[in-house]
Short mmCIF file of C-alpha atoms and ligand atoms in Angstrom, two decimals:
data_model
loop_
_atom_site.label_atom_id
_atom_site.label_comp_id
_atom_site.label_asym_id
_atom_site.label_seq_id
_atom_site.Cartn_x
_atom_site.Cartn_y
_atom_site.Cartn_z
CA MET A 298 -37.79 2.28 189.63
CA VAL A 299 -38.77 -0.98 187.98
CA TYR A 300 -39.39 -0.58 184.28
CA SER A 301 -42.56 -2.08 182.90
CA ASP A 302 -45.23 -1.30 180.34
CA TYR A 303 -47.57 -0.20 183.10
CA PHE A 304 -46.97 2.34 185.86
CA ASN A 305 -49.28 0.46 188.19
CA PRO A 306 -49.80 -2.99 186.58
CA GLU A 307 -52.26 -4.19 189.20
CA ALA A 308 -54.59 -1.20 188.90
CA GLU A 309 -54.25 -0.82 185.16
CA THR A 310 -54.76 -4.42 184.09
CA MET A 311 -57.23 -5.74 186.66
CA SER A 312 -60.16 -7.63 185.12
CA VAL A 313 -63.53 -6.00 184.60
CA GLU A 314 -64.97 -8.10 187.46
CA GLN A 315 -62.23 -6.98 189.84
CA LEU A 316 -62.76 -3.38 188.76
CA ARG A 317 -66.50 -3.54 189.42
CA GLU A 318 -65.89 -5.10 192.85
CA LEU A 319 -63.41 -2.39 193.76
CA GLN A 320 -65.76 0.31 192.45
CA LEU A 321 -68.66 -0.89 194.57
CA GLU A 322 -66.51 -1.04 197.69
CA ARG A 323 -65.16 2.48 197.03
CA LEU A 324 -68.58 3.86 196.10
CA GLN A 325 -70.12 2.61 199.34
CA HIS A 326 -67.26 4.10 201.32
CA THR A 327 -67.54 7.41 199.43
CA VAL A 328 -71.28 7.68 199.96
CA ARG A 329 -70.88 7.12 203.72
CA HIS A 330 -68.06 9.67 203.76
CA CYS A 331 -70.28 12.21 201.93
CA MET A 332 -72.54 12.26 204.99
CA ASN A 333 -69.85 14.46 206.56
CA SER A 334 -71.03 17.34 204.38
CA ALA A 335 -74.27 19.14 205.17
CA PHE A 336 -74.77 19.59 201.43
CA TYR A 337 -75.01 15.83 200.72
CA ARG A 338 -76.85 15.08 203.98
CA ASP A 339 -79.59 17.49 202.85
CA LYS A 340 -79.66 16.06 199.33
CA PHE A 341 -80.00 12.52 200.69
CA GLN A 342 -82.80 13.59 202.98
CA GLU A 343 -84.65 15.25 200.10
CA LEU A 344 -84.41 12.03 198.07
CA GLY A 345 -85.29 9.86 201.06
CA ILE A 346 -82.19 7.68 200.73
CA THR A 347 -79.41 6.60 203.07
CA PRO A 348 -75.94 5.18 202.32
CA ASP A 349 -77.36 1.69 203.01
CA ASP A 350 -79.42 1.97 199.83
CA ILE A 351 -76.26 1.61 197.73
CA ARG A 352 -75.98 -2.16 197.35
CA THR A 353 -74.97 -2.54 193.70
CA LEU A 354 -73.14 -0.34 191.21
CA ASP A 355 -76.41 0.40 189.42
CA ASP A 356 -77.61 2.00 192.65
CA VAL A 357 -75.37 4.94 191.72
CA ARG A 358 -78.47 6.14 189.83
CA LYS A 359 -80.29 6.60 193.12
CA LEU A 360 -77.74 9.26 194.08
CA PRO A 361 -78.28 12.98 193.51
CA PHE A 362 -76.55 14.77 190.66
CA THR A 363 -74.05 17.48 191.58
CA SER A 364 -73.65 20.54 189.35
CA LYS A 365 -71.29 23.44 188.96
CA ASP A 366 -74.06 25.63 190.40
CA ASP A 367 -74.07 23.49 193.57
CA LEU A 368 -70.36 24.21 193.96
CA ARG A 369 -70.95 27.92 193.37
CA GLU A 370 -73.88 28.15 195.76
CA HIS A 371 -71.95 26.41 198.52
CA TYR A 372 -68.78 28.43 197.93
CA PRO A 373 -66.18 28.15 199.26
CA PHE A 374 -66.12 25.11 201.56
CA GLY A 375 -69.73 23.86 201.68
CA LEU A 376 -68.94 20.48 200.09
CA ALA A 377 -65.91 19.68 202.25
CA CYS A 378 -66.11 16.22 203.81
CA VAL A 379 -63.11 16.64 206.10
CA SER A 380 -62.10 19.42 208.42
CA LEU A 381 -60.14 22.23 206.73
CA LYS A 382 -57.12 21.43 208.89
CA ASP A 383 -56.85 18.14 206.99
CA CYS A 384 -56.82 19.88 203.60
CA VAL A 385 -53.53 20.99 202.09
CA ARG A 386 -54.53 22.64 198.81
CA LEU A 387 -57.44 24.17 196.97
CA HIS A 388 -57.94 25.01 193.32
CA SER A 389 -60.46 27.56 192.21
CA SER A 390 -61.97 28.61 188.88
CA SER A 391 -61.64 32.15 187.53
CA GLY A 392 -64.07 34.94 188.13
CA THR A 393 -65.15 37.36 190.80
CA THR A 394 -68.53 38.42 189.45
CA GLY A 395 -70.22 35.29 190.76
CA ASN A 396 -68.86 32.67 193.07
CA PRO A 397 -66.09 30.61 191.51
CA THR A 398 -65.90 26.87 192.09
CA VAL A 399 -63.49 25.54 194.69
CA VAL A 400 -62.07 22.05 195.02
CA LEU A 401 -60.31 20.97 198.22
CA HIS A 402 -57.58 18.33 198.45
CA THR A 403 -56.04 16.41 201.32
CA GLN A 404 -52.46 15.16 201.06
CA LYS A 405 -53.80 11.73 200.09
CA ASP A 406 -55.87 13.34 197.32
CA LEU A 407 -52.77 15.04 195.96
CA ASP A 408 -50.79 11.79 196.11
CA GLU A 409 -53.54 9.93 194.26
CA TRP A 410 -53.75 12.73 191.70
CA ALA A 411 -50.00 12.53 191.07
CA ASN A 412 -50.30 8.74 190.73
CA ALA A 413 -53.08 9.12 188.15
CA VAL A 414 -51.08 11.60 186.06
CA ALA A 415 -47.94 9.47 186.35
CA ARG A 416 -49.95 6.49 185.13
CA CYS A 417 -51.02 8.49 182.07
CA LEU A 418 -47.54 9.80 181.29
CA TRP A 419 -45.99 6.36 181.72
CA MET A 420 -48.69 4.86 179.47
CA VAL A 421 -47.57 7.09 176.57
CA GLY A 422 -43.96 6.06 177.03
CA SER A 423 -42.50 8.67 179.40
CA ARG A 424 -39.67 7.27 181.51
CA PRO A 425 -37.30 8.69 184.15
CA GLU A 426 -34.65 9.53 181.51
CA ASP A 427 -37.12 11.85 179.73
CA VAL A 428 -37.24 15.62 180.10
CA PHE A 429 -40.78 16.90 180.57
CA GLN A 430 -41.78 20.49 179.79
CA ASN A 431 -45.12 21.91 180.84
CA SER A 432 -46.52 24.93 178.98
CA ALA A 433 -49.75 25.06 181.02
CA GLY A 434 -50.50 27.94 183.33
CA TYR A 435 -49.47 27.24 186.94
CA GLY A 436 -51.18 28.59 190.04
CA MET A 437 -54.89 27.91 190.01
CA PHE A 438 -54.81 26.13 186.62
CA THR A 439 -54.82 22.45 187.54
CA ALA A 440 -52.81 21.47 184.44
CA GLY A 441 -49.78 23.27 185.89
CA LEU A 442 -49.24 21.57 189.25
CA GLY A 443 -51.19 18.50 188.12
CA PHE A 444 -48.74 17.60 185.36
CA GLN A 445 -45.81 18.80 187.47
CA TYR A 446 -46.38 16.33 190.30
CA GLY A 447 -47.26 13.51 187.91
CA ALA A 448 -44.11 14.01 185.84
CA GLU A 449 -41.99 14.14 189.00
CA LYS A 450 -43.62 10.93 190.18
CA VAL A 451 -42.53 9.24 186.94
CA GLY A 452 -39.05 10.51 187.79
CA MET A 453 -38.58 12.80 184.79
CA LEU A 454 -36.51 15.94 184.86
CA THR A 455 -39.31 18.49 184.84
CA VAL A 456 -39.29 22.00 183.34
CA PRO A 457 -42.17 24.06 184.76
CA ALA A 458 -42.01 26.59 181.91
CA ALA A 459 -45.67 27.68 182.38
CA ALA A 460 -47.75 29.45 179.71
CA GLY A 461 -46.50 31.88 177.08
CA ASN A 462 -43.14 33.36 176.16
CA THR A 463 -42.76 31.09 173.17
CA LEU A 464 -39.15 31.99 172.38
CA ARG A 465 -38.15 30.94 175.89
CA GLN A 466 -40.19 27.72 175.58
CA ILE A 467 -38.23 26.92 172.42
CA LYS A 468 -34.90 27.74 174.05
CA PHE A 469 -35.77 25.36 176.93
CA ILE A 470 -36.86 22.63 174.51
CA ARG A 471 -33.50 22.86 172.76
CA ASP A 472 -31.15 23.57 175.68
CA PHE A 473 -32.63 21.07 178.13
CA GLY A 474 -33.34 18.40 175.50
CA THR A 475 -37.09 18.27 176.20
CA THR A 476 -38.54 14.97 174.97
CA VAL A 477 -42.08 15.13 176.40
CA LEU A 478 -44.12 18.33 176.07
CA HIS A 479 -47.53 19.24 177.41
CA ALA A 480 -49.32 21.95 175.41
CA ILE A 481 -52.84 22.62 174.22
CA PRO A 482 -53.11 21.81 170.48
CA SER A 483 -53.24 25.43 169.26
CA TYR A 484 -50.20 26.32 171.34
CA ALA A 485 -48.26 23.28 170.07
CA SER A 486 -49.01 24.57 166.60
CA ARG A 487 -47.83 28.06 167.62
CA ILE A 488 -44.56 26.63 168.95
CA ASN A 489 -44.05 24.92 165.58
CA GLU A 490 -44.68 28.17 163.68
CA VAL A 491 -42.28 30.18 165.83
CA MET A 492 -39.63 27.47 165.49
CA LEU A 493 -39.94 27.64 161.71
CA GLU A 494 -39.70 31.46 161.82
CA GLN A 495 -36.47 31.03 163.80
CA GLY A 496 -35.06 28.62 161.21
CA ILE A 497 -35.47 25.69 163.62
CA ASP A 498 -36.75 22.39 162.26
CA PRO A 499 -38.55 20.71 165.18
CA ARG A 500 -37.96 17.26 163.72
CA ARG A 501 -34.26 17.77 163.18
CA ASP A 502 -33.26 20.29 165.84
CA THR A 503 -35.16 19.06 168.91
CA LYS A 504 -35.51 15.80 170.82
CA LEU A 505 -39.29 16.09 171.15
CA ARG A 506 -41.01 12.72 170.80
CA VAL A 507 -44.17 12.81 172.94
CA LEU A 508 -46.79 15.56 173.08
CA CYS A 509 -49.66 15.57 175.54
CA ILE A 510 -52.58 17.63 174.24
CA GLY A 511 -55.78 18.47 176.03
CA ALA A 512 -58.27 21.18 176.92
CA GLU A 513 -59.17 22.13 173.34
CA PRO A 514 -61.44 20.01 171.16
CA HIS A 515 -59.56 18.89 168.04
CA SER A 516 -60.02 16.43 165.20
CA GLU A 517 -57.95 13.39 164.25
CA GLU A 518 -56.61 15.28 161.21
CA GLN A 519 -55.46 18.12 163.44
CA ARG A 520 -53.68 15.68 165.73
CA GLN A 521 -51.91 14.07 162.80
CA ARG A 522 -50.86 17.47 161.45
CA ILE A 523 -49.25 18.41 164.79
CA GLU A 524 -47.56 15.02 164.96
CA GLN A 525 -46.05 15.54 161.53
CA GLN A 526 -45.01 19.11 162.19
CA LEU A 527 -43.26 18.45 165.47
CA GLY A 528 -42.14 14.88 164.75
CA VAL A 529 -43.94 13.50 167.82
CA LYS A 530 -46.70 11.14 168.87
CA ALA A 531 -49.52 13.26 170.30
CA TYR A 532 -51.82 11.85 172.98
CA ASN A 533 -55.14 13.27 173.98
CA SER A 534 -55.58 14.16 177.65
CA TYR A 535 -58.85 14.77 179.51
CA GLY A 536 -59.02 16.55 182.79
CA ILE A 537 -61.50 18.67 184.68
CA SER A 538 -60.61 20.61 187.76
CA GLU A 539 -63.70 19.49 189.66
CA MET A 540 -62.45 15.89 189.32
CA MET A 541 -58.86 16.98 190.19
CA GLY A 542 -57.46 18.20 186.82
CA PRO A 543 -55.37 16.26 184.32
CA GLY A 544 -55.16 12.52 184.90
CA VAL A 545 -58.85 11.70 184.62
CA ALA A 546 -58.57 10.02 181.18
CA PHE A 547 -55.74 9.67 178.68
CA GLU A 548 -55.04 7.93 175.41
CA CYS A 549 -52.90 4.82 175.41
CA PRO A 550 -50.42 4.03 172.62
CA GLU A 551 -53.33 2.74 170.51
CA GLN A 552 -54.51 6.39 170.17
CA ASN A 553 -58.07 5.17 169.98
CA GLY A 554 -60.07 6.61 172.85
CA LEU A 555 -59.05 7.81 176.31
CA HIS A 556 -58.94 5.27 179.14
CA ILE A 557 -60.82 6.73 182.06
CA TRP A 558 -59.44 5.43 185.36
CA GLU A 559 -62.35 3.47 186.76
CA ASP A 560 -60.62 2.80 190.06
CA TYR A 561 -60.96 6.58 190.58
CA PHE A 562 -64.31 7.29 188.93
CA ILE A 563 -67.68 5.80 188.16
CA VAL A 564 -68.56 6.81 184.62
CA GLU A 565 -72.05 7.47 183.31
CA ILE A 566 -73.22 8.94 180.02
CA ILE A 567 -76.62 10.58 180.23
CA ASP A 568 -79.02 12.42 178.01
CA PRO A 569 -78.47 16.04 179.16
CA VAL A 570 -82.18 16.83 178.80
CA THR A 571 -83.97 13.76 180.14
CA LEU A 572 -81.04 12.76 182.44
CA GLU A 573 -81.65 9.13 181.41
CA PRO A 574 -78.62 6.83 180.94
CA LYS A 575 -77.21 6.31 177.44
CA PRO A 576 -75.82 2.92 176.41
CA ASP A 577 -72.17 2.50 175.43
CA GLY A 578 -71.49 3.91 171.97
CA GLU A 579 -74.10 6.67 172.22
CA LEU A 580 -73.29 10.33 172.59
CA GLY A 581 -74.32 12.08 175.79
CA GLU A 582 -73.08 14.08 178.75
CA LEU A 583 -70.30 12.64 180.86
CA VAL A 584 -71.22 12.27 184.53
CA LEU A 585 -68.52 11.28 187.02
CA THR A 586 -68.55 10.13 190.62
CA THR A 587 -65.23 10.31 192.48
CA ILE A 588 -64.62 7.13 194.46
CA ASN A 589 -61.07 7.76 195.58
CA ARG A 590 -61.23 11.21 197.12
CA GLU A 591 -61.19 12.39 200.73
CA GLY A 592 -61.35 16.17 200.86
CA MET A 593 -64.29 16.82 198.58
CA PRO A 594 -65.82 13.79 196.90
CA LEU A 595 -68.43 14.57 194.25
CA LEU A 596 -71.39 12.35 193.44
CA ARG A 597 -72.66 12.18 189.86
CA TYR A 598 -70.96 15.40 188.83
CA ARG A 599 -72.38 16.76 185.57
CA THR A 600 -69.26 17.66 183.58
CA ARG A 601 -71.28 19.14 180.68
CA ASP A 602 -68.76 17.52 178.32
CA LEU A 603 -70.34 15.56 175.48
CA THR A 604 -68.73 12.27 174.54
CA ARG A 605 -69.46 8.53 174.24
CA ILE A 606 -67.99 5.33 175.63
CA LEU A 607 -66.20 3.39 172.90
CA PRO A 608 -67.50 -0.18 172.96
CA GLY A 609 -65.09 -3.12 172.82
CA ASP A 610 -61.74 -4.06 174.33
CA CYS A 611 -58.49 -2.18 173.89
CA PRO A 612 -55.49 -4.25 172.76
CA CYS A 613 -53.25 -2.47 175.31
CA GLY A 614 -54.51 -4.76 178.11
CA ARG A 615 -56.24 -2.05 180.15
CA HIS A 616 -59.90 -2.78 180.86
CA HIS A 617 -60.74 0.76 181.95
CA LYS A 618 -63.44 2.15 179.66
CA ARG A 619 -62.45 4.43 176.80
CA LEU A 620 -63.99 7.84 176.16
CA ASP A 621 -64.25 9.06 172.60
CA ARG A 622 -62.68 12.46 171.90
CA LEU A 623 -64.91 15.25 173.22
CA GLN A 624 -67.69 16.41 170.90
CA GLY A 625 -68.58 19.69 172.59
CA ARG A 626 -70.48 20.92 175.63
CA SER A 627 -74.04 20.78 176.84
CA ASP A 628 -73.70 24.37 178.11
CA ASP A 629 -72.32 27.58 176.59
CA MET A 630 -68.81 27.42 178.07
CA ILE A 631 -66.09 28.70 175.72
CA ILE A 632 -62.59 27.21 175.85
CA LEU A 633 -60.06 29.76 174.61
CA LYS A 634 -56.28 29.48 175.00
CA GLY A 635 -56.94 26.60 177.41
CA VAL A 636 -59.07 28.80 179.66
CA ASN A 637 -62.73 28.08 180.42
CA ILE A 638 -64.97 31.11 180.01
CA PHE A 639 -68.72 31.55 180.41
CA PRO A 640 -70.41 34.36 178.40
CA ILE A 641 -72.28 35.35 181.58
CA GLN A 642 -68.94 36.37 183.13
CA ILE A 643 -68.42 38.79 180.25
CA GLU A 644 -71.98 40.06 180.42
CA LYS A 645 -71.74 40.78 184.13
CA ILE A 646 -68.61 42.89 183.65
CA LEU A 647 -70.14 44.81 180.73
CA LEU A 648 -73.24 45.54 182.83
CA LYS A 649 -71.09 47.40 185.34
CA PHE A 650 -70.45 50.15 182.77
CA LYS A 651 -73.33 52.59 182.66
CA GLU A 652 -72.03 53.98 179.35
CA LEU A 653 -72.79 50.65 177.62
CA SER A 654 -76.06 49.23 176.37
CA THR A 655 -76.92 45.60 177.04
CA ASP A 656 -76.09 44.52 173.48
CA TYR A 657 -72.80 42.76 172.88
CA PHE A 658 -71.38 40.16 170.55
CA ILE A 659 -68.42 37.81 170.98
CA THR A 660 -66.35 36.59 168.01
CA LEU A 661 -63.64 33.94 168.32
CA GLU A 662 -61.09 33.86 165.50
CA THR A 663 -57.70 32.43 164.69
CA LYS A 664 -55.24 35.17 163.83
CA GLU A 665 -51.50 35.03 163.16
CA VAL A 666 -50.70 35.42 166.86
CA GLY A 667 -53.15 32.72 167.93
CA ASP A 668 -56.79 32.63 168.94
CA VAL A 669 -58.41 35.98 169.63
CA MET A 670 -61.68 36.94 171.31
CA THR A 671 -63.26 40.17 170.09
CA ILE A 672 -66.10 41.66 172.09
CA GLU A 673 -68.20 44.26 170.34
CA VAL A 674 -70.37 46.23 172.67
CA GLU A 675 -72.82 49.02 172.00
CA ILE A 676 -72.55 52.35 173.68
CA SER A 677 -75.67 53.79 175.25
CA GLN A 678 -74.69 57.45 175.34
CA MET A 679 -73.49 59.22 172.26
CA PHE A 680 -69.99 60.45 172.81
CA THR A 681 -68.57 58.60 169.84
CA ASP A 682 -66.82 61.77 168.68
CA ASP A 683 -64.76 61.89 171.91
CA TYR A 684 -62.12 59.45 170.67
CA SER A 685 -59.78 59.55 173.67
CA ARG A 686 -62.67 58.97 176.08
CA LEU A 687 -63.77 55.96 174.03
CA GLN A 688 -60.25 54.57 174.02
CA ALA A 689 -59.95 54.99 177.79
CA LEU A 690 -63.28 53.22 178.23
CA GLU A 691 -62.18 50.33 175.99
CA ARG A 692 -58.97 49.99 178.01
CA GLU A 693 -60.85 49.92 181.31
CA ILE A 694 -63.36 47.33 180.03
CA THR A 695 -60.46 45.20 178.75
CA ARG A 696 -58.68 45.42 182.10
CA GLN A 697 -61.73 44.38 184.08
CA LEU A 698 -62.51 41.55 181.64
CA LYS A 699 -58.94 40.23 181.84
CA ASP A 700 -59.26 40.09 185.65
CA GLU A 701 -62.44 38.10 185.27
CA ILE A 702 -61.72 35.69 182.40
CA LEU A 703 -57.90 35.55 182.59
CA ILE A 704 -57.33 36.15 178.88
CA THR A 705 -57.06 39.52 177.14
CA PRO A 706 -60.00 40.14 174.81
CA LYS A 707 -60.09 42.79 172.11
CA VAL A 708 -62.88 45.21 173.05
CA ARG A 709 -64.59 47.33 170.38
CA ILE A 710 -67.17 49.90 171.31
CA VAL A 711 -69.66 50.37 168.50
CA PRO A 712 -72.45 52.94 168.05
CA LYS A 713 -75.90 52.14 169.36
CA GLY A 714 -78.01 50.15 166.91
CA THR A 715 -75.01 48.51 165.19
CA LEU A 716 -75.47 45.04 166.65
CA ALA A 717 -78.48 42.91 165.83
CA THR A 718 -81.14 43.37 168.45
CA SER A 719 -83.96 41.05 167.52
CA ASP A 720 -84.76 38.65 170.34
CA GLU A 721 -83.88 35.71 168.16
CA LYS A 722 -80.42 37.08 167.44
CA LYS A 723 -79.88 38.14 171.02
CA ALA A 724 -79.90 34.50 172.01
CA VAL A 725 -76.83 33.89 169.83
CA ARG A 726 -74.09 36.04 171.22
CA VAL A 727 -71.05 34.00 170.29
CA LYS A 728 -69.65 33.28 166.84
CA ASP A 729 -66.81 30.75 166.77
CA MET A 730 -64.75 31.01 163.58
CA ARG A 731 -61.55 29.46 164.96
CA LYS A 732 -59.48 27.03 163.01
CA LEU A 733 -56.54 25.17 164.42
CA PHE A 734 -54.14 25.80 161.55
N1 LIG B 201 -50.62 27.64 176.83
C1 LIG B 201 -49.41 28.22 176.75
N2 LIG B 201 -49.18 29.43 176.21
C2 LIG B 201 -50.23 30.07 175.68
C3 LIG B 201 -51.52 29.54 175.71
C4 LIG B 201 -51.70 28.27 176.33
N3 LIG B 201 -52.88 27.70 176.44
N4 LIG B 201 -52.37 30.40 175.11
C5 LIG B 201 -51.63 31.45 174.71
N5 LIG B 201 -50.34 31.25 175.03
C6 LIG B 201 -49.19 32.13 174.81
C7 LIG B 201 -49.32 33.05 173.61
O1 LIG B 201 -48.89 32.41 172.42
C8 LIG B 201 -48.40 34.18 174.02
O2 LIG B 201 -47.08 33.76 173.77
P1 LIG B 201 -45.87 34.84 173.60
O3 LIG B 201 -45.50 35.23 175.00
O4 LIG B 201 -44.81 34.07 172.94
O5 LIG B 201 -46.42 35.96 172.77
C9 LIG B 201 -48.59 34.27 175.53
O6 LIG B 201 -49.09 32.99 175.93
C10 LIG B 201 -49.55 35.32 175.99
O7 LIG B 201 -50.76 35.12 175.32
P2 LIG B 201 -51.71 36.28 174.89
O8 LIG B 201 -52.74 35.70 173.99
O9 LIG B 201 -50.93 37.45 174.38
O10 LIG B 201 -52.26 36.75 176.30
P3 LIG B 201 -53.63 36.56 177.08
O11 LIG B 201 -53.56 37.59 178.16
O12 LIG B 201 -54.85 36.62 176.26
O13 LIG B 201 -53.53 35.08 177.62
C11 LIG B 201 -52.57 33.39 179.06
C12 LIG B 201 -53.13 34.78 178.86
C13 LIG B 201 -51.90 32.77 177.89
C14 LIG B 201 -51.56 33.57 180.16
C15 LIG B 201 -53.75 32.52 179.51
O14 LIG B 201 -54.54 32.30 178.38
C16 LIG B 201 -53.28 31.18 180.11
O15 LIG B 201 -52.78 31.15 181.20
N6 LIG B 201 -53.49 30.07 179.40
C17 LIG B 201 -53.06 28.77 179.84
C18 LIG B 201 -54.25 28.03 180.41
C19 LIG B 201 -53.92 26.62 180.76
O16 LIG B 201 -52.82 26.25 181.03
N7 LIG B 201 -54.96 25.80 180.75
C20 LIG B 201 -54.84 24.42 181.01
C21 LIG B 201 -54.56 23.71 179.74
S1 LIG B 201 -54.62 21.96 179.88
ZN1 LIG B 202 -55.59 1.01 175.57
#
């Protein structure tokens, strides 16, 4: 392995003109390739366009948007652009009440994904002599295998610790000499707390020096607090499973915006209501077109993440645009413990129980053990004096919800009429009172 400041100097430092040329070439190829899916063929027909209409990069705006609902409606393989025998992996979102989303990958897609993550990890100073520990969930969570293959590509010794079991995480960090850790911000903070409880000073007693944080929105102050606590430099990571997972955009050592890899994606920021483009510097919804994917390319995918493009050049020498840290969502998705949850998933499970009324309320709070979701739900029949029956019902609701949303909520059955029922209040079903520290 040749050591350099860039993992892939050619791709990372190409000029803006070279980038735009490459993007156009890859966009045109992608659009032609999309004609292999009935989904995009139909969309093109509806809009009266053909791949030949894409002559400049601005022509991307002629293309149809793709939404999460499109993926759900064409579940599981409706957007595949290659035959299934050429695909080697799929990742799927949680949930069984509606159709989850599925993303298909060929071997080339997986190789490119690993290259993108390796590029990010190298950019923040990871090198083959580092030990990388990943506290993300494995399996269907893309941050598990995504970081795993990227870290291996860098050549690091990789510890696939997976989520939870904090004492074991800490033992690994100390015994294996972990230097680079991936954790969502609230879990990094939890690791720090448990270390302190154990009489371990992370700055003195571990070799941690780089922390990759993503998935949860957090402020600059929160980042600096984690850096101080753990004695690390913390870099913001942006990934979305529909685009592949981690590796989409990552902060460079300047820690001022996340470079989004424009040789993989065409980036647009739009007004989520009018769908009109927003100029650089203005907040809007991030829309991404994959231009380097075989199995399941996506055109103008509406991520629902709100951010802006930071204007100006970055001193690190990379010309790939920089995204500002995420400012929220243009839909009602909740991110809890690094897991994406839609209130409708909860509602659909609650509706299965005939004992419950349709009124429920979700509260998100930070407790000593971490972030907690409490779901209060009204009972429709009055058997509130039958305590053991209520407890059994709460347990069964919790079990079914855990299957659906992958985290364990706290379920509280409350008497009918307890929760606000005015139409105005019904619209607001989630109260987020979380704090990171
Ligand atoms: N990453 C790593 N560990 C996490 C975590 C996260 N995002 N969120 C919670 N944990 C830890 C908890 O601190 C707890 O640790 P402990 O074993 O030391 O007590 C343990 O995981 C279980 O959490 P708990 O809150 O009791 O259980 P749950 O059933 O509600 O949560 C998880 C289930 C943690 C398995 C689930 O939230 C998960 O898999 N999260 C990871 C998601 C992920 O990796 N997303 C991608 C991020 S980029
Ligand atoms: Zn930079």
